[in-house]
C-alpha cells in the first residue's frame, strides 16, 4: 500500500494504523471469497511487498479493488503498477474448454 510512496512514511504511526485498519476492514468482508498471500521484497524489487490473491472467479478481484480504491490508503498512497490474472483448472476442465462444442 505505501510501497514506494515517500508520503506514506511522513504520516504518524496512528495515521498509518487507521489507514491499514480501514483497508483491513474492507478486506475481511471478502474472507472465504478471496485468499491472499503477502510477500516481502525489501531490497529485491521495486516494491517493498506484494499481494497475491486467489479466488474462484475474477469478479471477486474486480469487486474488492473497486471497493478499496475509494479508501485513502489506496486512493492517495497506493501504487498499483500492473495486475497479472490467470486461471487454474484440471485436465478435465482444460479438455472441456478446448473440445466442447468444437466444430471440425
PDB file of C-alpha atoms in Angstrom:
ATOM      1  CA  UNK A   1       0.000   0.000   0.000  1.00  0.00           C
ATOM      2  CA  UNK A   2       2.655   2.538   0.929  1.00  0.00           C
ATOM      3  CA  UNK A   3       5.163   0.695  -1.297  1.00  0.00           C
ATOM      4  CA  UNK A   4       7.438   3.317  -2.860  1.00  0.00           C
ATOM      5  CA  UNK A   5       5.303   6.267  -1.848  1.00  0.00           C
ATOM      6  CA  UNK A   6       7.509   8.565   0.240  1.00  0.00           C
ATOM      7  CA  UNK A   7       4.428  10.293   1.637  1.00  0.00           C
ATOM      8  CA  UNK A   8       3.373   7.125   3.435  1.00  0.00           C
ATOM      9  CA  UNK A   9       6.270   7.345   5.864  1.00  0.00           C
ATOM     10  CA  UNK A  10       5.719  11.017   6.613  1.00  0.00           C
ATOM     11  CA  UNK A  11       2.447  10.109   8.313  1.00  0.00           C
ATOM     12  CA  UNK A  12       2.317   9.416  12.011  1.00  0.00           C
ATOM     13  CA  UNK A  13       2.048   5.864  13.231  1.00  0.00           C
ATOM     14  CA  UNK A  14      -1.567   6.467  14.285  1.00  0.00           C
ATOM     15  CA  UNK A  15      -2.470   7.784  10.815  1.00  0.00           C
ATOM     16  CA  UNK A  16      -0.903   4.764   9.118  1.00  0.00           C
ATOM     17  CA  UNK A  17      -2.596   2.452  11.629  1.00  0.00           C
ATOM     18  CA  UNK A  18      -6.005   3.970  10.862  1.00  0.00           C
ATOM     19  CA  UNK A  19      -5.473   3.628   7.108  1.00  0.00           C
ATOM     20  CA  UNK A  20      -4.493  -0.016   7.496  1.00  0.00           C
ATOM     21  CA  UNK A  21      -7.429  -0.648   9.814  1.00  0.00           C
ATOM     22  CA  UNK A  22      -9.858   0.713   7.204  1.00  0.00           C
ATOM     23  CA  UNK A  23      -8.095  -1.260   4.477  1.00  0.00           C
ATOM     24  CA  UNK A  24      -8.294  -4.455   6.544  1.00  0.00           C
ATOM     25  CA  UNK A  25     -11.945  -3.910   7.408  1.00  0.00           C
ATOM     26  CA  UNK A  26     -12.842  -3.996   3.720  1.00  0.00           C
ATOM     27  CA  UNK A  27     -10.547  -6.956   3.101  1.00  0.00           C
ATOM     28  CA  UNK A  28     -12.153  -9.009   5.869  1.00  0.00           C
ATOM     29  CA  UNK A  29     -15.558  -8.726   4.163  1.00  0.00           C
ATOM     30  CA  UNK A  30     -14.088 -10.916   1.408  1.00  0.00           C
ATOM     31  CA  UNK A  31     -12.950 -13.682   3.769  1.00  0.00           C
ATOM     32  CA  UNK A  32     -13.778 -17.049   2.238  1.00  0.00           C
ATOM     33  CA  UNK A  33     -14.180 -15.458  -1.209  1.00  0.00           C
ATOM     34  CA  UNK A  34     -10.585 -14.291  -1.721  1.00  0.00           C
ATOM     35  CA  UNK A  35      -7.421 -15.831  -0.301  1.00  0.00           C
ATOM     36  CA  UNK A  36      -4.275 -13.738  -0.089  1.00  0.00           C
ATOM     37  CA  UNK A  37      -0.552 -14.264   0.259  1.00  0.00           C
ATOM     38  CA  UNK A  38       1.568 -11.277   1.203  1.00  0.00           C
ATOM     39  CA  UNK A  39       5.228 -11.365   0.233  1.00  0.00           C
ATOM     40  CA  UNK A  40       8.070  -9.080   1.180  1.00  0.00           C
ATOM     41  CA  UNK A  41      10.817  -7.958  -1.157  1.00  0.00           C
ATOM     42  CA  UNK A  42      12.647  -5.145   0.588  1.00  0.00           C
ATOM     43  CA  UNK A  43      15.770  -4.529  -1.454  1.00  0.00           C
ATOM     44  CA  UNK A  44      14.916  -7.208  -4.028  1.00  0.00           C
ATOM     45  CA  UNK A  45      12.285  -5.497  -6.145  1.00  0.00           C
ATOM     46  CA  UNK A  46      10.777  -2.117  -6.955  1.00  0.00           C
ATOM     47  CA  UNK A  47       8.221  -2.539  -4.187  1.00  0.00           C
ATOM     48  CA  UNK A  48       8.506  -3.392  -0.520  1.00  0.00           C
ATOM     49  CA  UNK A  49       5.864  -6.070  -0.633  1.00  0.00           C
ATOM     50  CA  UNK A  50       3.373  -7.750  -2.926  1.00  0.00           C
ATOM     51  CA  UNK A  51      -0.043  -9.279  -2.583  1.00  0.00           C
ATOM     52  CA  UNK A  52      -1.159 -12.397  -4.436  1.00  0.00           C
ATOM     53  CA  UNK A  53      -4.894 -13.015  -4.496  1.00  0.00           C
ATOM     54  CA  UNK A  54      -6.762 -16.229  -5.292  1.00  0.00           C
ATOM     55  CA  UNK A  55     -10.495 -16.553  -5.937  1.00  0.00           C
ATOM     56  CA  UNK A  56     -12.954 -18.844  -7.675  1.00  0.00           C
ATOM     57  CA  UNK A  57     -13.904 -16.077 -10.110  1.00  0.00           C
ATOM     58  CA  UNK A  58     -12.129 -12.916 -11.327  1.00  0.00           C
ATOM     59  CA  UNK A  59     -15.265 -10.959 -10.405  1.00  0.00           C
ATOM     60  CA  UNK A  60     -14.110 -11.065  -6.774  1.00  0.00           C
ATOM     61  CA  UNK A  61     -10.912  -9.207  -7.725  1.00  0.00           C
ATOM     62  CA  UNK A  62     -12.924  -6.546  -9.511  1.00  0.00           C
ATOM     63  CA  UNK A  63     -15.213  -6.118  -6.514  1.00  0.00           C
ATOM     64  CA  UNK A  64     -12.506  -5.780  -3.862  1.00  0.00           C
ATOM     65  CA  UNK A  65     -10.344  -3.466  -5.982  1.00  0.00           C
ATOM     66  CA  UNK A  66     -13.326  -1.277  -6.855  1.00  0.00           C
ATOM     67  CA  UNK A  67     -14.320  -1.045  -3.199  1.00  0.00           C
ATOM     68  CA  UNK A  68     -10.836  -0.369  -1.821  1.00  0.00           C
ATOM     69  CA  UNK A  69      -9.974   2.312  -4.361  1.00  0.00           C
ATOM     70  CA  UNK A  70     -12.157   4.831  -2.506  1.00  0.00           C
ATOM     71  CA  UNK A  71     -10.286   4.494   0.785  1.00  0.00           C
ATOM     72  CA  UNK A  72      -7.452   6.974   1.286  1.00  0.00           C
ATOM     73  CA  UNK A  73      -4.921   4.225   1.927  1.00  0.00           C
ATOM     74  CA  UNK A  74      -5.349   3.095  -1.688  1.00  0.00           C
ATOM     75  CA  UNK A  75      -6.505   6.244  -3.455  1.00  0.00           C
ATOM     76  CA  UNK A  76      -3.735   8.504  -2.127  1.00  0.00           C
ATOM     77  CA  UNK A  77      -0.899   6.231  -1.019  1.00  0.00           C
ATOM     78  CA  UNK A  78      -1.311   3.060  -3.052  1.00  0.00           C
ATOM     79  CA  UNK A  79       0.681   2.255  -6.167  1.00  0.00           C
ATOM     80  CA  UNK A  80      -0.695  -0.378  -8.483  1.00  0.00           C
ATOM     81  CA  UNK A  81       1.692  -0.747 -11.422  1.00  0.00           C
ATOM     82  CA  UNK A  82       0.019  -3.774 -13.011  1.00  0.00           C
ATOM     83  CA  UNK A  83      -2.165  -6.771 -12.355  1.00  0.00           C
ATOM     84  CA  UNK A  84      -1.466 -10.276 -13.588  1.00  0.00           C
ATOM     85  CA  UNK A  85      -4.502 -12.534 -13.811  1.00  0.00           C
ATOM     86  CA  UNK A  86      -4.519 -16.228 -14.584  1.00  0.00           C
ATOM     87  CA  UNK A  87      -6.606 -19.316 -14.101  1.00  0.00           C
ATOM     88  CA  UNK A  88      -6.038 -22.848 -12.917  1.00  0.00           C
ATOM     89  CA  UNK A  89      -8.001 -25.897 -13.978  1.00  0.00           C
ATOM     90  CA  UNK A  90      -7.571 -29.633 -14.007  1.00  0.00           C
ATOM     91  CA  UNK A  91      -7.134 -31.713 -17.183  1.00  0.00           C
ATOM     92  CA  UNK A  92     -10.862 -32.430 -17.460  1.00  0.00           C
ATOM     93  CA  UNK A  93     -11.652 -28.718 -17.362  1.00  0.00           C
ATOM     94  CA  UNK A  94      -8.961 -27.983 -19.936  1.00  0.00           C
ATOM     95  CA  UNK A  95     -10.281 -30.648 -22.305  1.00  0.00           C
ATOM     96  CA  UNK A  96     -13.832 -29.402 -21.858  1.00  0.00           C
ATOM     97  CA  UNK A  97     -12.753 -25.833 -22.622  1.00  0.00           C
ATOM     98  CA  UNK A  98     -10.978 -26.824 -25.853  1.00  0.00           C
ATOM     99  CA  UNK A  99     -13.142 -29.708 -27.080  1.00  0.00           C
ATOM    100  CA  UNK A 100     -16.711 -28.941 -26.049  1.00  0.00           C
ATOM    101  CA  UNK A 101     -18.820 -27.651 -28.933  1.00  0.00           C
ATOM    102  CA  UNK A 102     -15.808 -27.862 -31.223  1.00  0.00           C
ATOM    103  CA  UNK A 103     -16.790 -27.957 -34.866  1.00  0.00           C
ATOM    104  CA  UNK A 104     -14.327 -29.594 -37.245  1.00  0.00           C
TER     105      UNK A 104
END
